[in-house]
PDB file of C-alpha atoms and ligand atoms in Angstrom:
ATOM      1  CA  UNK J  25      -4.819  -5.923   9.175  1.00 91.00           C
ATOM      2  CA  UNK J  26      -6.092  -9.457  10.167  1.00 95.00           C
ATOM      3  CA  UNK J  27      -3.092 -10.689  11.878  1.00 96.00           C
ATOM      4  CA  UNK J  28      -4.742 -14.042  13.023  1.00 95.00           C
ATOM      5  CA  UNK J  29      -5.673 -14.761   9.309  1.00 95.00           C
ATOM      6  CA  UNK J  30      -2.108 -13.775   8.277  1.00 95.00           C
ATOM      7  CA  UNK J  31      -0.443 -15.995  10.876  1.00 95.00           C
ATOM      8  CA  UNK J  32      -2.692 -19.004  10.016  1.00 95.00           C
ATOM      9  CA  UNK J  33      -1.674 -18.790   6.401  1.00 93.00           C
ATOM     10  CA  UNK J  34       1.932 -18.228   7.133  1.00 93.00           C
ATOM     11  CA  UNK J  35       2.530 -20.147  10.465  1.00 94.00           C
ATOM     12  CA  UNK J  36       6.468 -20.439   9.563  1.00 93.00           C
ATOM     13  CA  UNK J  37       6.600 -16.542   9.842  1.00 91.00           C
ATOM     14  CA  UNK J  38       4.788 -16.328  13.250  1.00 94.00           C
ATOM     15  CA  UNK J  39       7.601 -14.605  15.093  1.00 93.00           C
ATOM     16  CA  UNK J  40       8.248 -11.863  12.277  1.00 91.00           C
ATOM     17  CA  UNK J  41       4.497 -11.325  11.978  1.00 93.00           C
ATOM     18  CA  UNK J  42       3.899 -10.831  15.761  1.00 94.00           C
ATOM     19  CA  UNK J  43       7.126  -8.581  15.563  1.00 94.00           C
ATOM     20  CA  UNK J  44       5.370  -6.661  12.751  1.00 94.00           C
ATOM     21  CA  UNK J  45       2.076  -6.253  14.862  1.00 96.00           C
ATOM     22  CA  UNK J  46       4.141  -4.877  17.690  1.00 96.00           C
ATOM     23  CA  UNK J  47       5.854  -2.092  15.423  1.00 96.00           C
ATOM     24  CA  UNK J  48       2.215  -1.047  14.480  1.00 97.00           C
ATOM     25  CA  UNK J  49       1.290  -0.642  17.740  1.00 97.00           C
ATOM     26  CA  UNK J  50       4.322   1.455  18.822  1.00 97.00           C
ATOM     27  CA  UNK J  51       3.766   3.555  15.672  1.00 97.00           C
ATOM     28  CA  UNK J  52       0.074   4.179  16.464  1.00 96.00           C
ATOM     29  CA  UNK J  53       0.773   5.031  20.104  1.00 96.00           C
ATOM     30  CA  UNK J  54       3.429   7.564  19.148  1.00 96.00           C
ATOM     31  CA  UNK J  55       1.385   9.015  15.978  1.00 95.00           C
ATOM     32  CA  UNK J  56      -1.586   9.468  18.222  1.00 93.00           C
ATOM     33  CA  UNK J  57       0.459  10.949  21.020  1.00 94.00           C
ATOM     34  CA  UNK J  58       2.406  13.471  18.919  1.00 93.00           C
ATOM     35  CA  UNK J  59       0.814  13.951  15.671  1.00 89.00           C
ATOM     36  CA  UNK J  60      -2.773  13.953  16.301  1.00 84.00           C
ATOM     37  CA  UNK J  61      -3.347  17.409  15.417  1.00 82.00           C
ATOM     38  CA  UNK J  62      -0.970  17.518  12.512  1.00 84.00           C
ATOM     39  CA  UNK J  63      -1.943  19.481   9.354  1.00 82.00           C
ATOM     40  CA  UNK J  64       0.378  19.104   6.186  1.00 82.00           C
ATOM     41  CA  UNK J  65       1.948  22.147   4.869  1.00 77.00           C
ATOM     42  CA  UNK J  66       0.128  21.549   1.677  1.00 76.00           C
ATOM     43  CA  UNK J  67      -0.395  23.843  -1.224  1.00 72.00           C
ATOM     44  CA  UNK J  68      -3.442  21.895  -2.856  1.00 56.00           C
ATOM     45  CA  UNK J  69      -5.910  22.763  -5.765  1.00 55.00           C
ATOM     46  CA  UNK J  70      -3.317  24.428  -7.940  1.00 53.00           C
ATOM     47  CA  UNK J  71      -2.367  21.194  -9.747  1.00 57.00           C
ATOM     48  CA  UNK J  72      -4.380  18.104 -10.378  1.00 67.00           C
ATOM     49  CA  UNK J  73      -1.282  15.768 -11.451  1.00 75.00           C
ATOM     50  CA  UNK J  74       0.693  15.491  -8.505  1.00 84.00           C
ATOM     51  CA  UNK J  75      -0.168  13.561  -5.274  1.00 89.00           C
ATOM     52  CA  UNK J  76      -0.040  15.274  -1.900  1.00 88.00           C
ATOM     53  CA  UNK J  77       3.297  13.537  -1.119  1.00 90.00           C
ATOM     54  CA  UNK J  78       5.139  14.722  -4.268  1.00 88.00           C
ATOM     55  CA  UNK J  79       4.742  18.329  -2.983  1.00 86.00           C
ATOM     56  CA  UNK J  80       8.498  18.688  -1.715  1.00 84.00           C
ATOM     57  CA  UNK J  81       7.484  20.666   1.671  1.00 85.00           C
ATOM     58  CA  UNK J  82       5.127  17.833   2.469  1.00 89.00           C
ATOM     59  CA  UNK J  83       7.518  14.940   1.450  1.00 91.00           C
ATOM     60  CA  UNK J  84      10.336  16.153   3.673  1.00 91.00           C
ATOM     61  CA  UNK J  85       7.891  16.698   6.565  1.00 92.00           C
ATOM     62  CA  UNK J  86       6.340  13.350   6.282  1.00 94.00           C
ATOM     63  CA  UNK J  87      10.199  11.767   5.923  1.00 94.00           C
ATOM     64  CA  UNK J  88      10.990  13.360   9.160  1.00 94.00           C
ATOM     65  CA  UNK J  89       7.902  12.035  10.899  1.00 95.00           C
ATOM     66  CA  UNK J  90       8.559   8.709   9.858  1.00 96.00           C
ATOM     67  CA  UNK J  91      12.051   8.615  10.440  1.00 95.00           C
ATOM     68  CA  UNK J  92      11.332   9.945  14.157  1.00 95.00           C
ATOM     69  CA  UNK J  93       9.114   7.005  14.688  1.00 96.00           C
ATOM     70  CA  UNK J  94      11.493   4.406  13.160  1.00 96.00           C
ATOM     71  CA  UNK J  95      14.110   5.433  15.735  1.00 94.00           C
ATOM     72  CA  UNK J  96      11.864   4.952  18.642  1.00 94.00           C
ATOM     73  CA  UNK J  97      10.252   1.609  17.131  1.00 95.00           C
ATOM     74  CA  UNK J  98      13.857   0.461  16.832  1.00 95.00           C
ATOM     75  CA  UNK J  99      15.043   1.045  19.968  1.00 94.00           C
ATOM     76  CA  UNK J 100      11.990  -0.876  21.436  1.00 94.00           C
ATOM     77  CA  UNK J 101      12.138  -3.676  19.387  1.00 93.00           C
ATOM     78  CA  UNK J 102      15.555  -4.290  18.286  1.00 91.00           C
ATOM     79  CA  UNK J 103      17.490  -2.070  20.761  1.00 91.00           C
ATOM     80  CA  UNK J 104      20.850   0.059  19.528  1.00 84.00           C
ATOM     81  CA  UNK J 105      21.419   2.606  16.854  1.00 84.00           C
ATOM     82  CA  UNK J 106      19.185   2.731  13.782  1.00 85.00           C
ATOM     83  CA  UNK J 107      21.101   2.131  10.611  1.00 86.00           C
ATOM     84  CA  UNK J 108      21.885   5.038   8.716  1.00 86.00           C
ATOM     85  CA  UNK J 109      20.262   3.808   5.460  1.00 86.00           C
ATOM     86  CA  UNK J 110      16.721   4.310   7.035  1.00 89.00           C
ATOM     87  CA  UNK J 111      15.758   7.430   5.439  1.00 89.00           C
ATOM     88  CA  UNK J 112      16.830   6.009   2.027  1.00 89.00           C
ATOM     89  CA  UNK J 113      14.564   2.866   2.924  1.00 89.00           C
ATOM     90  CA  UNK J 114      11.636   5.057   3.567  1.00 91.00           C
ATOM     91  CA  UNK J 115      12.347   7.088   0.439  1.00 90.00           C
ATOM     92  CA  UNK J 116      12.120   3.776  -1.939  1.00 88.00           C
ATOM     93  CA  UNK J 117       9.030   2.609   0.071  1.00 89.00           C
ATOM     94  CA  UNK J 118       7.202   6.061  -0.626  1.00 90.00           C
ATOM     95  CA  UNK J 119       7.886   5.933  -4.632  1.00 86.00           C
ATOM     96  CA  UNK J 120       5.363   5.166  -6.921  1.00 82.00           C
ATOM     97  CA  UNK J 121       6.490   1.392  -7.349  1.00 79.00           C
ATOM     98  CA  UNK J 122       7.483   0.968  -3.724  1.00 74.00           C
ATOM     99  CA  UNK J 123       8.666  -1.898  -2.359  1.00 66.00           C
ATOM    100  CA  UNK J 124       5.834  -3.267  -0.594  1.00 63.00           C
ATOM    101  CA  UNK J 125       5.851  -6.973  -0.855  1.00 60.00           C
ATOM    102  CA  UNK J 126       4.466  -8.037   2.494  1.00 48.00           C
ATOM    103  CA  UNK J 127       4.391  -7.633   6.168  1.00 46.00           C
ATOM    104  CA  UNK J 128       6.647 -10.731   6.512  1.00 49.00           C
ATOM    105  CA  UNK J 129       9.811  -8.764   5.927  1.00 58.00           C
ATOM    106  CA  UNK J 130      12.827 -10.702   7.499  1.00 60.00           C
ATOM    107  CA  UNK J 131      15.439  -7.727   7.061  1.00 85.00           C
ATOM    108  CA  UNK J 132      15.202  -5.797  10.234  1.00 88.00           C
ATOM    109  CA  UNK J 133      15.272  -2.238   8.623  1.00 90.00           C
ATOM    110  CA  UNK J 134      12.894  -3.039   6.005  1.00 90.00           C
ATOM    111  CA  UNK J 135      10.639  -4.574   8.609  1.00 92.00           C
ATOM    112  CA  UNK J 136      10.626  -1.261  10.761  1.00 94.00           C
ATOM    113  CA  UNK J 137      10.357   1.001   7.625  1.00 94.00           C
ATOM    114  CA  UNK J 138       7.382  -1.300   6.122  1.00 93.00           C
ATOM    115  CA  UNK J 139       5.338  -1.448   9.168  1.00 95.00           C
ATOM    116  CA  UNK J 140       5.824   2.109  10.643  1.00 96.00           C
ATOM    117  CA  UNK J 141       5.375   3.708   7.078  1.00 96.00           C
ATOM    118  CA  UNK J 142       2.089   1.930   6.392  1.00 96.00           C
ATOM    119  CA  UNK J 143       0.716   2.819   9.949  1.00 96.00           C
ATOM    120  CA  UNK J 144       2.002   6.230  10.150  1.00 96.00           C
ATOM    121  CA  UNK J 145       0.600   7.199   6.279  1.00 96.00           C
ATOM    122  CA  UNK J 146      -2.698   5.705   6.958  1.00 96.00           C
ATOM    123  CA  UNK J 147      -2.893   7.926   9.922  1.00 95.00           C
ATOM    124  CA  UNK J 148      -1.391  10.930   8.154  1.00 94.00           C
ATOM    125  CA  UNK J 149      -3.906  10.523   5.196  1.00 94.00           C
ATOM    126  CA  UNK J 150      -7.083  10.208   7.366  1.00 93.00           C
ATOM    127  CA  UNK J 151      -5.979  13.225   9.306  1.00 91.00           C
ATOM    128  CA  UNK J 152      -5.805  15.300   6.152  1.00 90.00           C
ATOM    129  CA  UNK J 153      -8.377  13.832   4.046  1.00 87.00           C
ATOM    130  CA  UNK J 154      -9.758  17.281   3.381  1.00 85.00           C
ATOM    131  CA  UNK J 155      -6.538  18.025   1.202  1.00 84.00           C
ATOM    132  CA  UNK J 156      -7.092  15.397  -1.078  1.00 87.00           C
ATOM    133  CA  UNK J 157      -8.303  16.572  -4.405  1.00 82.00           C
ATOM    134  CA  UNK J 158     -12.079  16.159  -5.275  1.00 80.00           C
ATOM    135  CA  UNK J 159     -11.785  14.770  -8.832  1.00 82.00           C
ATOM    136  CA  UNK J 160      -8.737  12.214  -9.421  1.00 88.00           C
ATOM    137  CA  UNK J 161      -8.697  10.285 -12.402  1.00 89.00           C
ATOM    138  CA  UNK J 162      -5.200   8.804 -12.322  1.00 94.00           C
ATOM    139  CA  UNK J 163      -4.241   5.156 -11.459  1.00 95.00           C
ATOM    140  CA  UNK J 164      -1.973   5.980  -8.590  1.00 94.00           C
ATOM    141  CA  UNK J 165      -2.950   7.446  -5.133  1.00 95.00           C
ATOM    142  CA  UNK J 166      -3.666  11.138  -4.809  1.00 93.00           C
ATOM    143  CA  UNK J 167      -2.273  11.206  -1.317  1.00 94.00           C
ATOM    144  CA  UNK J 168       0.841   9.326  -1.769  1.00 93.00           C
ATOM    145  CA  UNK J 169       1.404   8.628  -5.286  1.00 93.00           C
ATOM    146  CA  UNK J 170       1.751   4.775  -4.870  1.00 94.00           C
ATOM    147  CA  UNK J 171       0.543   2.562  -7.494  1.00 95.00           C
ATOM    148  CA  UNK J 172      -2.018   0.131  -6.333  1.00 95.00           C
ATOM    149  CA  UNK J 173      -1.591  -3.758  -5.981  1.00 94.00           C
ATOM    150  CA  UNK J 174      -5.218  -4.537  -5.331  1.00 96.00           C
ATOM    151  CA  UNK J 175      -8.759  -3.437  -6.413  1.00 98.00           C
ATOM    152  CA  UNK J 176     -12.257  -4.530  -5.298  1.00 98.00           C
ATOM    153  CA  UNK J 177     -14.662  -5.067  -8.117  1.00 98.00           C
ATOM    154  CA  UNK J 178     -18.491  -4.944  -7.106  1.00 96.00           C
ATOM    155  CA  UNK J 179     -21.575  -4.112  -9.240  1.00 95.00           C
ATOM    156  CA  UNK J 180     -20.686  -0.260  -8.624  1.00 94.00           C
ATOM    157  CA  UNK J 181     -17.394  -0.621 -10.608  1.00 96.00           C
ATOM    158  CA  UNK J 182     -13.925  -0.879  -9.230  1.00 97.00           C
ATOM    159  CA  UNK J 183     -12.287   0.752  -6.201  1.00 97.00           C
ATOM    160  CA  UNK J 184      -8.497   0.930  -6.475  1.00 97.00           C
ATOM    161  CA  UNK J 185      -6.729   0.524  -3.273  1.00 96.00           C
ATOM    162  CA  UNK J 186      -3.224   2.240  -2.225  1.00 95.00           C
ATOM    163  CA  UNK J 187      -1.095  -0.273  -0.216  1.00 93.00           C
ATOM    164  CA  UNK J 188       0.682   2.602   1.683  1.00 94.00           C
ATOM    165  CA  UNK J 189      -1.951   4.815   3.035  1.00 95.00           C
ATOM    166  CA  UNK J 190      -5.194   2.592   2.534  1.00 94.00           C
ATOM    167  CA  UNK J 191      -6.993   5.177   0.361  1.00 95.00           C
ATOM    168  CA  UNK J 192      -9.226   3.888  -2.389  1.00 95.00           C
ATOM    169  CA  UNK J 193     -10.755   5.566  -5.278  1.00 95.00           C
ATOM    170  CA  UNK J 194     -12.824   4.829  -8.444  1.00 95.00           C
ATOM    171  CA  UNK J 195     -11.335   3.593 -11.651  1.00 96.00           C
ATOM    172  CA  UNK J 196     -12.617   2.316 -14.817  1.00 96.00           C
ATOM    173  CA  UNK J 197     -12.139  -1.457 -15.093  1.00 95.00           C
ATOM    174  CA  UNK J 198     -11.087  -1.539 -18.735  1.00 95.00           C
ATOM    175  CA  UNK J 199      -8.148   0.755 -18.295  1.00 97.00           C
ATOM    176  CA  UNK J 200      -4.846   0.099 -17.034  1.00 98.00           C
ATOM    177  CA  UNK J 201      -3.897   2.030 -13.895  1.00 97.00           C
ATOM    178  CA  UNK J 202      -0.225   2.148 -14.770  1.00 96.00           C
ATOM    179  CA  UNK J 203      -0.065   3.095 -18.450  1.00 96.00           C
ATOM    180  CA  UNK J 204      -3.797   4.260 -19.047  1.00 96.00           C
ATOM    181  CA  UNK J 205      -4.051   1.924 -21.789  1.00 97.00           C
ATOM    182  CA  UNK J 206      -7.747   1.100 -22.945  1.00 97.00           C
ATOM    183  CA  UNK J 207      -7.246  -0.873 -25.708  1.00 98.00           C
ATOM    184  CA  UNK J 208      -9.047  -4.240 -24.932  1.00 95.00           C
ATOM    185  CA  UNK J 209      -6.790  -6.215 -27.128  1.00 97.00           C
ATOM    186  CA  UNK J 210      -3.907  -5.733 -25.054  1.00 98.00           C
ATOM    187  CA  UNK J 211      -5.795  -6.051 -21.675  1.00 98.00           C
ATOM    188  CA  UNK J 212      -6.764  -9.263 -19.987  1.00 97.00           C
ATOM    189  CA  UNK J 213      -7.012 -11.358 -16.766  1.00 97.00           C
ATOM    190  CA  UNK J 214      -6.768 -14.682 -15.625  1.00 97.00           C
ATOM    191  CA  UNK J 215      -7.953 -16.982 -12.495  1.00 96.00           C
ATOM    192  CA  UNK J 216      -6.496 -19.720 -10.779  1.00 95.00           C
ATOM    193  CA  UNK J 217      -8.011 -23.174  -9.909  1.00 92.00           C
ATOM    194  CA  UNK J 218      -9.347 -23.409  -6.561  1.00 89.00           C
ATOM    195  CA  UNK J 219      -8.908 -19.731  -5.680  1.00 91.00           C
ATOM    196  CA  UNK J 220     -12.217 -18.229  -5.854  1.00 92.00           C
ATOM    197  CA  UNK J 221     -13.417 -14.461  -6.259  1.00 95.00           C
ATOM    198  CA  UNK J 222      -9.614 -13.351  -7.292  1.00 97.00           C
ATOM    199  CA  UNK J 223      -8.316 -12.429 -10.488  1.00 97.00           C
ATOM    200  CA  UNK J 224      -5.019 -11.006 -11.995  1.00 98.00           C
ATOM    201  CA  UNK J 225      -5.737  -8.222 -14.636  1.00 98.00           C
ATOM    202  CA  UNK J 226      -3.109  -7.636 -16.578  1.00 98.00           C
ATOM    203  CA  UNK J 227      -1.899  -4.983 -19.514  1.00 98.00           C
ATOM    204  CA  UNK J 228       0.476  -6.128 -22.199  1.00 98.00           C
ATOM    205  CA  UNK J 229       1.008  -2.911 -23.207  1.00 98.00           C
ATOM    206  CA  UNK J 230       3.286  -2.039 -20.054  1.00 97.00           C
ATOM    207  CA  UNK J 231       3.416  -5.859 -18.631  1.00 97.00           C
ATOM    208  CA  UNK J 232       1.982  -4.380 -15.092  1.00 96.00           C
ATOM    209  CA  UNK J 233      -0.891  -6.357 -13.283  1.00 97.00           C
ATOM    210  CA  UNK J 234      -3.018  -6.128 -10.366  1.00 97.00           C
ATOM    211  CA  UNK J 235      -5.077  -8.318  -8.388  1.00 97.00           C
ATOM    212  CA  UNK J 236      -8.738  -7.762  -8.177  1.00 97.00           C
ATOM    213  CA  UNK J 237     -11.267  -9.245  -5.516  1.00 97.00           C
ATOM    214  CA  UNK J 238     -14.967  -9.640  -6.511  1.00 97.00           C
ATOM    215  CA  UNK J 239     -16.738  -8.891  -3.566  1.00 96.00           C
ATOM    216  CA  UNK J 240     -19.736 -10.528  -4.977  1.00 96.00           C
ATOM    217  CA  UNK J 241     -17.863 -14.059  -4.782  1.00 96.00           C
ATOM    218  CA  UNK J 242     -15.523 -13.358  -1.689  1.00 94.00           C
ATOM    219  CA  UNK J 243     -15.715 -11.373   1.414  1.00 93.00           C
ATOM    220  CA  UNK J 244     -13.568  -8.477   1.471  1.00 93.00           C
ATOM    221  CA  UNK J 245     -11.167  -8.125   4.334  1.00 94.00           C
ATOM    222  CA  UNK J 246      -8.942  -5.071   4.300  1.00 94.00           C
ATOM    223  CA  UNK J 247      -6.751  -4.425   1.192  1.00 94.00           C
ATOM    224  CA  UNK J 248      -3.510  -5.274   3.030  1.00 93.00           C
ATOM    225  CA  UNK J 249      -4.460  -8.699   4.333  1.00 94.00           C
ATOM    226  CA  UNK J 250      -6.352  -9.487   1.161  1.00 95.00           C
ATOM    227  CA  UNK J 251      -3.168  -8.535  -0.646  1.00 93.00           C
ATOM    228  CA  UNK J 252      -1.064 -11.061   1.772  1.00 92.00           C
ATOM    229  CA  UNK J 253      -3.603 -14.004   1.616  1.00 93.00           C
ATOM    230  CA  UNK J 254      -3.587 -13.909  -2.273  1.00 94.00           C
ATOM    231  CA  UNK J 255       0.433 -13.898  -2.761  1.00 92.00           C
ATOM    232  CA  UNK J 256      -0.110 -17.147  -4.793  1.00 94.00           C
ATOM    233  CA  UNK J 257      -1.896 -15.030  -7.533  1.00 96.00           C
ATOM    234  CA  UNK J 258       1.422 -12.618  -7.464  1.00 95.00           C
ATOM    235  CA  UNK J 259       3.591 -15.813  -8.207  1.00 94.00           C
ATOM    236  CA  UNK J 260       1.417 -16.806 -10.951  1.00 96.00           C
ATOM    237  CA  UNK J 261       1.565 -13.472 -12.445  1.00 96.00           C
ATOM    238  CA  UNK J 262       5.450 -13.133 -12.061  1.00 95.00           C
ATOM    239  CA  UNK J 263       5.680 -16.415 -13.744  1.00 96.00           C
ATOM    240  CA  UNK J 264       3.614 -15.263 -16.625  1.00 95.00           C
ATOM    241  CA  UNK J 265       6.264 -12.367 -16.948  1.00 95.00           C
ATOM    242  CA  UNK J 266       4.006  -9.645 -15.475  1.00 95.00           C
ATOM    243  CA  UNK J 267       5.267  -6.933 -13.027  1.00 90.00           C
ATOM    244  CA  UNK J 268       3.816  -5.555  -9.783  1.00 82.00           C
TER     245      UNK J 268
HETATM  246 ZN1   ZN Y   7      -1.928   6.130  -0.540  1.00 95.19          ZN
HETATM  247 ZN1   ZN Y   8      -0.471  -0.603 -18.819  1.00 95.19          ZN
END
């Protein structure tokens, strides 16, 4: 995450962005200390349809870890007791169309959950990369089951990016990641004046959209930063009646 660029783009939210940065640091600290050797209790290779996180044992293990870290982060950043709704908020975030908007969360509990979850999930995924399925042709993340918000396009093709665990995987450009529609009459894209190298690709069958960065026209940063720096495109897509 390029914090300086995010603050530059959203100067009014500077205080919240710096808090988010602090929460990420606390999370990384705890996870490196306590969970560096973690092996998730996965039973892979028997089902190629479901993500790792959708295995019940893994899901409860991960929710426990994230909740524990949220508790510590809450104490350090805000003080006092963690609200009871925390686990539910984590569960909502770790659903296929999770509540991921941006790092500029104003609600305290969402701010903690959002930042702890992304930092922890990225770490856990990297530490368990070998349990990921070798072949994966779905539009959602094989590790956490989340649908992408952003893709990178290059001559080599399209890479979808998971907004939660930062995993990226190849996917056809002429296919909707949400409903697998390949009817080109129902797939399309638009660009915005003055915004170079970013397109909104949409599907008129399911009405979902994804933002795509053309790395031949625009330098890629990282998926989360690129997502936040292109929120204007989301506003346009939502105005057109598409969903994210
Ligand atoms: Zn993921
Ligand atoms: Zn679709």
